[in-house]
Amino acid sequence: MAEERDPSCNPVDLVPQDACNPGSMYGVERETGNDHISETGEEETTHNESEYSNFDIVKATQYGVLERCQELVESGYDVNRRDNENVTLLHWAAINNRREIVKYYIRKGAVVDAIGGELLSTPLHWATRQGHLGMVVLLIQYGADPNIRDGEGCSCIHLAAQFGHTAIVAYLLARGANVNMRDKNGMTPLMWSAYRVTSVDPTRLLLTFGASVSTGDRLHGNTALHWAVQAKNSVAASVLINNGGACIDTPNAQGFSVYSLVMKRKTQWLDKKLLDKLQESQKLQRNILFRFFRDKKLRYWSMMLSPVLIFYIVGLIFQLNLLYLIKLALFVALYVLVYGASLLLFDDRLMTVMPMAVYLATKFWFYVTWVIYIHDSVGLWFSSMFMLTSLILWYNFVKAWRGDPGVITADQTQKYKTIMELAEQNGFDPAWFCSTCLVRRPLRSKHCAVCNRCVAKFDHHCPWVGNCIGALNLRYFVGYLLMLSVMCAFTLKGCMEYWLVNCGVSFPHVGLWTGLGMAGTCEPWVVWVASNAMLHVGWVTTLLACQIYQIVYLAMTTNERMNCYRYRHFQTGKKGEIKSPFNRGMWSNLVDLLNVSCLGLVQPSQKDWRVMFTVEQATAQEPVKAADRTDEEQPLVAGASSGGDGPVEEAFGFV
C-alpha cells in the first residue's frame, strides 16, 4: 500500500508547463519590475510604444498590452488561431489574468471553451490552476463550462481543490458544482484536497459544504482520510477526523483501514493528540467496558460533578481530628484517586468544562455554608443582601451563559449569494470571509474555535460561563464578574462574623495569623470556604478591572487588545502607536457598555456589530441597524481602510 501511485495527475503531470508559471517553456516572460495590480485586481504591465510595437500577438497577450492586441486583431488576426503548441490566445490571457484582453477577444468571437495545450484544457482550467479567481468569475460569466474535463479527467473544482484555491472552490460550489463530483478515477475534490493541500482549507470548506468522507475512489477504494494518511498530511487528517467525523476503520480495495496505515507510520508524522484519539476509537469498538467509560454523557457529568465532591472531601479532611501528617497522607491519596479517575472519565473537553464546573461547585458550597453556619451569625438583613446579590448574579450568569453573544448567521441561500458576490467583487479576503460559517465577517468579529461560530465584536471565549463573550452579552459578563466579586466578599464577611460570634475571633485584637489559627481550630470547614471566597475575590476583581479598563478607557475587546498590532484600523501611522477608532470617550463608552438611557441625558450607541463592515460605517454618527438594512445595501467587504481582522493563523479567517 505504501508504494501505491497517485491515481491520476502525478506531482509532475499535475502542474504542466502549459498551465504553470509565466517562466515556463510556453513563454509568459514577465518583467515583474514593471507589473502592478489594477483596481480590479488585474495584473497590468506598462510599456512604452517602442517596446511593444514589435511584439507578436502571443507575447502582447502574455504581457497584457491591449493596444497591440487590438492593432493585430483589427489587422485581420484570427482570435481563435492556435500557436504551434495548440494553445489559443484566450488561454494565454487567462493564465496571465489579463481580463480586459479576455473581454476583447470574446467580443471578437473567441471560443470560451476552446481545448488546447498538452493537457487538453480550457482557458478556465488554466485560470483555475493559477488561482485567478477574478478570471474564473469572468470566464464563467461569459459562458465557460466549469464541468468540462481536461486530458487528465479533472474538472475545475478538482483542480481548485488540488492546488488549494479555496476561494475558487467556494465560488464553484456556490454556483451549483457537485461537492462530490468525481474525476475519471473517482477522486472527489475532498480527496484531492486531503492528498495535496497541507492547510486546513479547502478541506474544511468542502466538509462545510457536505462533502462525503466515506466515499472511496474507483481505483484504490481510498477515502479522503486514506489519501491524507498516504500523503502524511496531519492537518487534513485532523480536519477530517475532528470536523468531518471520518471513520478510521473503513477498508480500501486492498483491505487496509486508515488505522492500520497510521499505526505503520505513527512515529513519523501524526500529531500525538490525534494519534491518541485514533487509538481510543479503536479500543471503543473492541472493549465493552471501555465503551462505557468513554460515553460522552458519562464523561461530561463526571467532569461537571467531580468538583462538588472534591470540594466536600477536602473540607471534610480539614475537619477530621487527626494528626497533620495523616491529613497530608489523605490529601495525597485524594490526589492519586482524582488523577486515576481523570484518566478513566475525563476527556479533551476538560479545559472547557472544568472552569464552569468549579465555579458552580464553589457557589453551591457557599450556599450550603451560609445556610448551615453563617445565617444565624449575621442576621436577616445581611442574609437578605447576600441572597439579593446572588439573584442578580444568577441573572447575569444565565444571560452570559445561555444568551446570544452576537452569532453571525445566514441561511444556505444567503451564504451562496455572499460567496458569489464576494468573488465577483474581489472580496475574497481572509479578513472578510469565514470558510467554516460561509458568512461575510463584520468588522471586530472573529471565529471562535471552541464554539465553531463567528461572533460579532468578539471579546473572548469564557470557560467560566461556557460561552463566547461578544456584542450582545458583554454587559452581562461584566455584571456577572461584578456581582460574583460582591457575593464572594459577602461570603468572606459572613465567615468573619461567624468566627466572631461562635469562636470569639476578633482579628483586630488577636492579629491575622493567630485569628486564623483560632478559626481553624474552631471550625475548619468555614476556613476552607473563606479561603475559596478570598481566592475568587482576588482573580474575579482583577479580571473585572481589566475588562473595565479595556472597554471604557481603551475602547477595545480582549481579542483586539491582544492582537491590536495585527489590525490596521488600530494603527495610527506612528511607529508603535495604537489607538482605537471606536473610542467615544470614557463616559460614552461606559454608557454603551451598560446600554442604558435616561431621559435623553445619556444615549447608548445603537450600532449592530453584526452588520458593521467598515471603520467608516462603524464610526458614523447614525449607523444603520440590521433591521433597517436590505441585503442590497449591505457592503460586501470591509474595505482597505479597515483591514478587517488582518492576518490570521489559518486560511479564510478561522482561528
XYZ file of C-alpha atoms in Angstrom:
655
model
C 0.000 0.000 0.000
C 2.839 2.367 0.794
C 4.007 2.066 -2.819
C 0.636 2.965 -4.363
C 0.820 5.584 -7.064
C -1.377 8.589 -7.396
C -4.461 7.553 -9.410
C -4.104 10.450 -11.826
C -2.219 13.662 -12.274
C 1.046 12.749 -10.528
C 3.028 15.600 -8.966
C 4.867 16.297 -12.209
C 1.936 15.921 -14.561
C -0.361 17.865 -12.295
C 1.428 21.145 -12.992
C 2.073 21.007 -16.715
C 4.280 23.602 -18.245
C 1.437 24.837 -20.399
C -0.549 25.757 -17.276
C 2.200 26.704 -14.937
C 4.355 29.722 -14.243
C 4.961 32.506 -16.744
C 8.582 31.440 -16.948
C 7.729 28.065 -18.445
C 8.698 26.902 -21.887
C 5.446 28.432 -23.123
C 6.918 31.834 -22.648
C 4.994 34.101 -20.299
C 8.120 36.214 -19.948
C 7.075 38.886 -17.465
C 9.222 41.785 -16.433
C 7.863 41.883 -12.933
C 9.540 45.139 -12.115
C 7.037 46.920 -14.364
C 3.988 44.968 -13.206
C 1.333 46.399 -10.934
C -2.154 45.484 -9.853
C -5.093 47.468 -11.169
C -8.110 48.437 -9.100
C -9.934 45.413 -10.487
C -7.186 43.088 -9.349
C -5.837 42.525 -12.871
C -2.092 42.450 -13.359
C -1.009 45.156 -15.736
C 2.366 45.787 -17.324
C 3.425 49.204 -18.530
C 5.430 49.523 -21.716
C 6.244 52.405 -23.967
C 5.244 52.171 -27.603
C 8.710 51.304 -28.846
C 8.878 48.312 -26.527
C 5.709 46.565 -27.645
C 5.487 47.629 -31.276
C 7.391 44.518 -32.323
C 5.526 42.106 -30.018
C 3.710 39.293 -31.749
C 0.151 38.774 -30.569
C 1.001 35.906 -28.184
C 3.641 37.955 -26.400
C 1.405 41.011 -26.330
C -1.319 38.886 -24.768
C 1.047 37.476 -22.190
C 2.290 40.920 -21.223
C -1.195 42.430 -21.228
C -0.584 45.013 -23.958
C -4.179 45.565 -25.023
C -3.384 48.225 -27.636
C -1.016 45.922 -29.534
C -3.516 43.036 -29.357
C -6.252 45.293 -30.756
C -3.941 46.500 -33.519
C -3.122 42.971 -34.653
C -6.704 41.675 -34.421
C -8.051 44.666 -36.313
C -5.431 43.941 -38.949
C -7.049 40.568 -39.537
C -5.533 38.160 -36.990
C -7.975 35.356 -36.089
C -8.539 35.342 -32.320
C -9.158 31.580 -32.429
C -5.918 30.817 -34.237
C -3.691 28.424 -32.312
C 0.075 28.586 -31.870
C 2.428 25.695 -32.537
C 1.578 24.203 -29.117
C -2.157 24.133 -29.918
C -2.847 26.954 -27.449
C -5.275 29.816 -28.125
C -4.877 33.478 -27.286
C -7.649 33.140 -24.724
C -5.567 30.542 -22.868
C -2.641 32.958 -22.605
C -4.837 35.812 -21.472
C -6.498 33.598 -18.864
C -3.314 32.211 -17.345
C -1.847 35.719 -17.047
C -5.068 37.213 -15.623
C -5.464 39.717 -18.488
C -9.150 40.405 -18.028
C -9.564 43.318 -20.419
C -7.884 41.325 -23.159
C -10.148 38.352 -22.413
C -13.217 40.584 -22.750
C -11.898 41.967 -26.024
C -11.131 38.545 -27.512
C -14.545 37.179 -26.550
C -16.224 40.186 -28.137
C -14.241 39.378 -31.247
C -15.548 35.801 -31.278
C -13.023 33.823 -29.241
C -14.323 30.391 -28.235
C -14.625 30.437 -24.459
C -14.284 26.672 -24.003
C -11.527 26.094 -26.548
C -9.498 22.958 -25.798
C -5.730 23.313 -26.022
C -2.326 22.534 -24.611
C -0.779 19.227 -23.602
C -3.482 18.534 -21.028
C -6.333 19.444 -23.375
C -7.511 22.177 -21.045
C -9.820 25.136 -21.490
C -8.862 28.722 -20.570
C -10.977 28.233 -17.449
C -8.815 25.255 -16.456
C -5.693 27.380 -16.856
C -7.103 30.239 -14.776
C -8.235 27.789 -12.111
C -4.814 26.168 -11.824
C -3.218 29.563 -11.313
C -5.810 30.609 -8.736
C -7.039 33.665 -10.643
C -10.449 33.995 -9.022
C -11.384 37.137 -10.934
C -10.573 35.460 -14.236
C -12.565 32.350 -13.277
C -15.561 34.535 -12.472
C -15.198 36.467 -15.730
C -14.945 33.369 -17.922
C -17.924 31.726 -16.254
C -19.929 34.915 -16.727
C -19.085 34.675 -20.425
C -20.390 31.109 -20.538
C -17.364 28.936 -19.750
C -18.347 25.482 -18.520
C -16.557 24.521 -15.254
C -17.666 20.885 -15.631
C -15.591 20.172 -18.754
C -12.886 17.577 -18.049
C -9.296 18.143 -19.121
C -6.998 15.468 -20.535
C -6.427 14.083 -17.018
C -10.163 13.777 -16.430
C -10.333 16.666 -13.941
C -12.945 19.410 -13.889
C -12.277 22.865 -12.490
C -13.381 22.022 -8.961
C -10.867 19.156 -8.861
C -8.088 21.477 -9.993
C -9.048 24.161 -7.484
C -9.024 21.582 -4.692
C -5.689 20.123 -5.815
C -3.959 23.495 -5.755
C -5.628 24.739 -2.586
C -7.530 27.622 -4.180
C -10.227 27.820 -1.516
C -11.946 30.907 -2.908
C -12.415 29.261 -6.306
C -13.705 26.069 -4.687
C -16.238 28.111 -2.724
C -17.327 30.041 -5.825
C -17.809 26.918 -7.934
C -19.801 25.202 -5.188
C -21.963 28.287 -4.670
C -22.723 28.233 -8.385
C -24.003 24.675 -8.116
C -20.988 22.422 -8.655
C -21.376 18.966 -7.121
C -19.239 18.822 -3.985
C -18.776 15.070 -4.513
C -18.048 15.252 -8.251
C -15.643 12.513 -9.334
C -12.809 12.736 -11.814
C -12.090 9.885 -14.229
C -10.591 7.764 -11.415
C -13.348 8.536 -8.933
C -11.365 11.105 -6.960
C -13.542 13.770 -5.337
C -12.443 17.347 -4.535
C -12.179 16.372 -0.856
C -9.809 13.523 -1.695
C -7.609 15.827 -3.756
C -7.547 18.472 -1.051
C -6.681 15.919 1.636
C -3.926 14.491 -0.548
C -2.377 17.691 -1.872
C -3.093 20.630 0.465
C -1.413 20.902 3.863
C -3.550 23.774 5.189
C -6.997 23.421 6.770
C -8.708 24.806 3.682
C -10.164 23.874 1.291
C -10.600 20.567 3.160
C -12.606 22.233 5.912
C -14.621 24.251 3.400
C -15.576 21.125 1.456
C -16.742 19.468 4.676
C -18.845 22.535 5.435
C -20.491 22.097 2.030
C -21.298 18.471 2.887
C -18.530 16.564 1.130
C -18.672 12.825 1.801
C -15.917 11.382 3.991
C -16.969 7.777 3.354
C -16.761 7.727 -0.454
C -13.843 5.789 -1.930
C -12.156 6.347 -5.283
C -12.684 3.803 -8.043
C -9.063 2.792 -8.481
C -7.907 2.102 -4.911
C -11.075 2.404 -2.847
C -9.369 5.066 -0.732
C -11.444 7.562 1.221
C -10.275 11.141 1.721
C -8.756 10.094 5.045
C -6.819 7.300 3.335
C -5.343 9.874 0.968
C -4.451 12.213 3.832
C -2.607 9.348 5.548
C -0.925 8.360 2.289
C 0.410 11.914 1.980
C 1.250 12.111 5.710
C -0.935 15.203 5.793
C -1.581 15.608 9.522
C -3.569 18.830 9.070
C -6.038 17.281 6.642
C -6.270 14.113 8.745
C -7.087 16.161 11.827
C -9.763 18.154 9.999
C -11.339 15.017 8.529
C -11.483 13.237 11.896
C -12.354 16.147 14.174
C -14.605 18.141 11.829
C -15.825 15.546 9.380
C -16.188 12.506 11.611
C -14.251 10.334 9.180
C -14.179 6.642 10.079
C -10.754 5.099 10.713
C -11.864 1.506 10.147
C -13.201 1.732 6.587
C -11.044 -0.567 4.424
C -9.854 0.342 0.950
C -9.739 -2.030 -2.009
C -6.605 -3.695 -0.635
C -8.242 -4.213 2.755
C -6.179 -1.581 4.573
C -8.007 0.594 7.087
C -6.859 4.098 7.968
C -5.954 2.865 11.434
C -3.656 0.159 10.084
C -1.887 2.672 7.845
C -1.478 5.147 10.687
C -0.003 2.550 13.007
C 2.709 1.810 10.434
C 3.792 5.459 10.382
C 2.658 6.784 13.751
C 6.064 7.979 14.911
C 6.793 9.868 11.738
C 4.164 12.499 11.204
C 0.890 12.314 13.146
C 0.088 14.684 15.999
C 0.121 12.871 19.352
C -3.369 14.042 20.355
C -4.800 12.800 17.089
C -2.923 9.529 17.427
C -4.317 9.060 20.933
C -7.799 9.731 19.595
C -7.372 7.127 16.873
C -6.178 4.536 19.361
C -9.076 5.367 21.666
C -11.555 4.954 18.816
C -10.111 1.539 18.093
C -10.457 0.461 21.722
C -14.057 1.686 21.800
C -15.018 -0.895 19.213
C -13.288 -3.804 20.938
C -13.950 -3.319 24.649
C -17.456 -3.014 26.115
C -16.170 -1.701 29.447
C -14.005 0.827 27.638
C -17.056 1.995 25.683
C -18.957 2.501 28.940
C -16.288 4.716 30.448
C -15.848 6.631 27.167
C -19.539 7.522 26.917
C -19.632 11.282 26.254
C -22.539 11.995 28.603
C -20.973 9.990 31.418
C -17.682 11.826 30.971
C -19.367 15.228 30.787
C -21.270 14.773 34.022
C -18.209 13.248 35.673
C -16.288 16.420 34.893
C -19.180 18.652 35.943
C -19.870 16.941 39.279
C -16.370 15.987 40.379
C -15.532 19.488 41.746
C -18.593 19.307 44.049
C -17.359 16.050 45.541
C -13.700 17.099 45.711
C -14.587 20.389 47.434
C -16.524 18.482 50.086
C -13.847 15.826 50.645
C -11.127 18.445 51.073
C -13.237 20.291 53.642
C -14.033 17.025 55.383
C -10.344 16.131 55.685
C -9.687 19.553 57.223
C -12.377 18.841 59.810
C -11.022 15.444 60.847
C -9.441 15.386 64.289
C -6.244 13.704 63.102
C -2.525 14.441 63.048
C -1.431 16.830 60.315
C 0.815 14.139 58.843
C -2.166 11.825 58.455
C -4.190 14.609 56.861
C -1.343 15.189 54.418
C -1.381 11.485 53.544
C -5.123 11.675 52.950
C -4.648 14.631 50.599
C -2.022 12.670 48.665
C -4.385 9.713 48.449
C -7.160 12.014 47.224
C -4.864 13.408 44.548
C -3.950 9.925 43.329
C -7.606 8.916 43.292
C -8.663 12.005 41.346
C -5.791 11.586 38.891
C -6.746 7.963 38.258
C -10.406 8.888 37.807
C -9.429 11.642 35.378
C -7.633 9.157 33.139
C -10.726 6.990 33.111
C -13.527 9.556 32.992
C -12.165 12.886 31.716
C -11.571 13.784 28.079
C -10.234 16.646 25.958
C -13.210 18.824 26.907
C -11.748 19.180 30.396
C -10.384 22.706 29.920
C -13.714 23.982 28.602
C -15.948 22.138 31.096
C -13.952 22.271 34.319
C -13.836 26.056 34.929
C -17.626 26.387 34.954
C -17.900 23.167 36.995
C -15.518 24.613 39.628
C -17.466 27.875 39.689
C -20.828 26.131 40.169
C -19.408 23.766 42.814
C -17.919 26.660 44.773
C -21.195 28.579 44.681
C -23.125 25.508 45.781
C -20.990 25.075 48.887
C -21.142 28.830 49.581
C -24.929 28.493 49.794
C -24.746 25.368 51.973
C -22.252 27.034 54.301
C -24.339 30.175 54.522
C -27.484 28.265 55.468
C -25.828 25.872 57.959
C -23.157 28.059 59.540
C -23.365 31.760 58.685
C -27.047 32.697 58.613
C -27.603 32.709 62.391
C -24.483 34.814 62.949
C -25.257 37.696 60.571
C -28.986 38.258 60.903
C -31.841 38.519 58.440
C -30.864 41.822 56.791
C -27.349 40.701 55.916
C -28.640 37.339 54.627
C -31.227 39.163 52.517
C -28.497 41.281 50.908
C -26.480 38.139 50.215
C -29.454 36.468 48.525
C -30.317 39.595 46.515
C -26.745 39.785 45.283
C -26.938 36.109 44.406
C -30.136 36.585 42.383
C -28.581 39.404 40.366
C -25.503 37.231 39.861
C -27.621 34.345 38.595
C -29.451 36.633 36.177
C -26.206 37.900 34.640
C -24.676 34.438 34.635
C -27.589 32.876 32.747
C -27.608 35.760 30.256
C -23.861 35.391 29.662
C -24.074 31.589 29.589
C -27.174 30.944 27.502
C -27.589 34.283 25.754
C -26.657 35.018 22.152
C -23.200 36.644 22.131
C -23.838 38.030 18.655
C -23.565 34.985 16.414
C -23.445 35.845 12.722
C -25.938 33.641 10.940
C -27.216 33.147 7.398
C -29.290 30.530 5.630
C -27.897 28.453 2.777
C -29.214 30.769 0.083
C -27.679 33.810 1.738
C -24.354 32.019 2.155
C -24.198 31.099 -1.526
C -25.209 34.591 -2.524
C -22.499 36.066 -0.300
C -19.840 33.813 -1.809
C -20.776 34.746 -5.374
C -20.949 38.461 -4.576
C -17.585 38.446 -2.828
C -15.993 36.514 -5.678
C -17.448 38.793 -8.314
C -16.289 41.923 -6.494
C -12.805 40.744 -5.430
C -13.923 40.484 -1.826
C -12.493 37.057 -1.016
C -10.081 38.041 1.698
C -9.265 36.104 4.886
C -10.418 39.119 6.890
C -13.813 39.216 5.230
C -14.963 35.646 4.718
C -15.148 32.666 7.076
C -14.764 29.370 5.257
C -16.345 27.463 8.146
C -19.503 29.527 8.625
C -19.634 30.666 4.971
C -20.534 34.190 6.062
C -19.169 37.642 5.447
C -17.181 38.616 8.520
C -18.076 42.001 10.004
C -15.508 44.323 11.492
C -14.376 43.273 15.002
C -15.794 39.769 14.560
C -13.878 36.522 14.977
C -14.482 32.821 14.549
C -14.454 31.018 17.886
C -12.600 27.732 17.599
C -14.334 26.355 20.702
C -17.926 27.159 19.722
C -17.204 26.865 15.979
C -19.096 30.014 15.019
C -18.419 33.637 14.123
C -19.255 36.182 16.820
C -19.738 39.925 16.330
C -17.440 42.191 18.373
C -15.749 39.084 19.727
C -14.139 39.583 23.135
C -13.077 36.070 24.153
C -14.407 32.595 24.847
C -15.009 32.312 28.574
C -14.870 28.795 30.050
C -16.281 30.142 33.340
C -19.628 30.769 31.643
C -19.202 28.206 28.862
C -19.910 30.694 26.091
C -18.364 33.293 23.825
C -18.422 36.876 25.034
C -19.388 39.279 22.284
C -21.500 42.230 21.264
C -24.768 41.055 22.812
C -23.666 39.539 26.122
C -20.591 41.553 27.105
C -22.517 43.718 29.583
C -23.972 40.619 31.237
C -20.479 39.156 31.543
C -19.237 42.338 33.228
C -22.289 42.234 35.504
C -21.504 38.609 36.289
C -17.945 39.497 37.301
C -19.114 42.415 39.431
C -21.787 40.500 41.307
C -19.557 37.423 41.723
C -16.904 39.544 43.421
C -19.592 41.126 45.652
C -21.028 37.711 46.537
C -17.578 36.374 47.444
C -16.974 39.481 49.567
C -20.314 38.884 51.354
C -19.295 35.262 51.959
C -15.933 36.329 53.359
C -17.585 38.904 55.631
C -20.133 36.295 56.764
C -17.337 33.871 57.693
C -15.649 36.559 59.771
C -18.922 37.268 61.577
C -19.299 33.532 62.260
C -15.810 33.389 63.794
C -16.526 36.432 65.919
C -19.840 35.107 67.281
C -19.039 31.391 67.611
C -15.265 31.272 68.044
C -14.524 34.591 69.714
C -12.053 35.543 66.978
C -11.547 39.296 66.566
C -8.800 39.857 64.012
C -8.106 43.499 65.033
C -7.345 42.290 68.555
C -5.552 38.952 68.047
C -3.927 39.538 64.663
C -4.299 37.758 61.340
C -2.317 34.550 61.876
C -3.428 33.996 65.458
C -7.021 34.611 64.408
C -6.760 32.145 61.521
C -5.310 29.531 63.855
C -8.169 30.029 66.326
C -10.742 29.911 63.492
C -9.193 26.742 62.050
C -9.332 25.044 65.414
C -12.921 26.175 65.979
C -14.442 25.303 62.558
C -12.059 24.216 59.736
C -14.869 23.955 57.150
C -15.640 27.664 57.384
C -11.932 28.439 56.980
C -11.874 26.273 53.846
C -14.906 28.120 52.415
C -13.448 31.505 53.357
C -10.146 30.694 51.623
C -12.060 29.913 48.419
C -14.017 33.152 48.746
C -10.753 35.072 49.161
C -9.234 33.374 46.113
C -12.246 34.159 43.942
C -12.406 37.763 45.120
C -8.805 38.193 44.009
C -8.970 36.855 40.466
C -12.519 37.996 39.719
C -11.806 41.572 40.809
C -8.607 41.604 38.735
C -10.447 40.326 35.663
C -13.239 42.860 36.209
C -10.731 45.710 36.422
C -9.075 44.566 33.178
C -12.412 44.384 31.390
C -13.480 47.839 32.558
C -10.103 49.301 31.562
C -10.283 47.776 28.083
C -13.888 48.737 27.439
C -14.067 52.199 28.994
C -10.545 53.558 28.581
C -9.150 51.705 25.536
C -12.434 51.008 23.697
C -11.119 47.566 22.746
C -12.179 43.992 23.243
C -9.846 41.449 24.821
C -9.158 39.949 21.401
C -8.360 43.363 19.941
C -6.070 44.307 22.795
C -4.106 41.074 22.435
C -3.864 41.378 18.637
C -4.017 45.139 18.086
C -0.792 45.207 16.064
C -2.390 42.856 13.525
C -5.354 45.134 12.859
C -4.660 48.049 10.561
C -7.507 50.155 11.878
C -5.766 50.413 15.285
C -2.523 51.717 13.798
C -2.188 55.488 13.656
C 0.804 55.582 11.337
C 3.230 56.465 14.097
C 5.609 53.684 14.982
C 4.316 51.636 17.888
C 1.249 53.833 18.474
C -2.073 52.069 18.820
C -5.421 53.823 19.095
C -8.987 52.573 18.818
C -11.113 54.334 16.191
C -14.190 53.217 18.148
C -13.367 55.289 21.246
C -16.247 57.691 22.001
C -14.816 58.888 25.286
C -14.818 57.184 28.678
C -18.319 58.273 29.669
C -19.887 57.316 26.338
C -18.005 54.008 26.314
C -19.415 53.215 29.745
C -22.939 54.142 28.626
C -22.527 51.892 25.569
C -21.474 49.017 27.806
C -24.405 49.431 30.184
C -26.774 50.109 27.255
C -28.926 52.435 29.341
C -30.578 55.747 28.531
C -32.033 58.300 30.919
C -34.469 60.981 29.728
C -32.223 61.752 26.783
C -29.369 62.806 29.060
C -27.373 59.715 28.176
C -27.865 57.745 24.990
C -26.018 54.499 24.174
C -24.811 53.750 20.679
C -27.271 51.727 18.627
C -24.659 50.036 16.445
C -25.424 46.486 15.429
C -21.952 44.996 15.140
C -23.302 42.094 13.107
C -23.589 44.398 10.090
C -20.626 46.727 10.615
C -18.167 46.087 7.788
C -16.032 49.231 7.606
C -14.475 51.629 10.098
C -16.337 54.486 8.443
C -19.621 52.662 8.875
C -18.844 51.712 12.483
C -17.848 55.246 13.482
C -20.713 57.048 11.717
C -22.973 59.154 13.896
C -26.159 57.306 12.957
C -25.254 53.834 11.698
C -27.925 51.741 10.049
C -29.219 48.798 12.093
C -29.568 45.325 10.703
C -33.356 45.589 10.800
C -33.254 48.710 8.616
C -30.798 47.411 6.046
C -31.593 45.386 2.965
C -29.230 42.815 1.533
C -28.527 45.102 -1.389
C -27.491 47.932 0.928
C -25.057 45.898 2.991
C -21.450 46.477 1.947
C -19.695 43.411 0.689
C -16.232 43.980 2.078
C -14.552 45.764 4.896
C -12.552 47.998 2.628
C -8.862 48.803 2.601
C -9.144 51.308 5.391
C -10.478 48.827 7.887
C -8.303 45.882 7.181
C -10.872 43.526 8.642
C -9.264 41.147 11.063
C -5.860 41.423 9.490
C -3.553 38.427 9.229
C -4.933 35.233 10.714
C -3.375 31.938 11.740
C -5.489 29.843 9.402
C -6.791 30.391 5.901
C -10.016 32.350 5.474
C -10.283 33.582 8.986
C -10.595 30.510 11.234
C -8.767 30.931 14.488
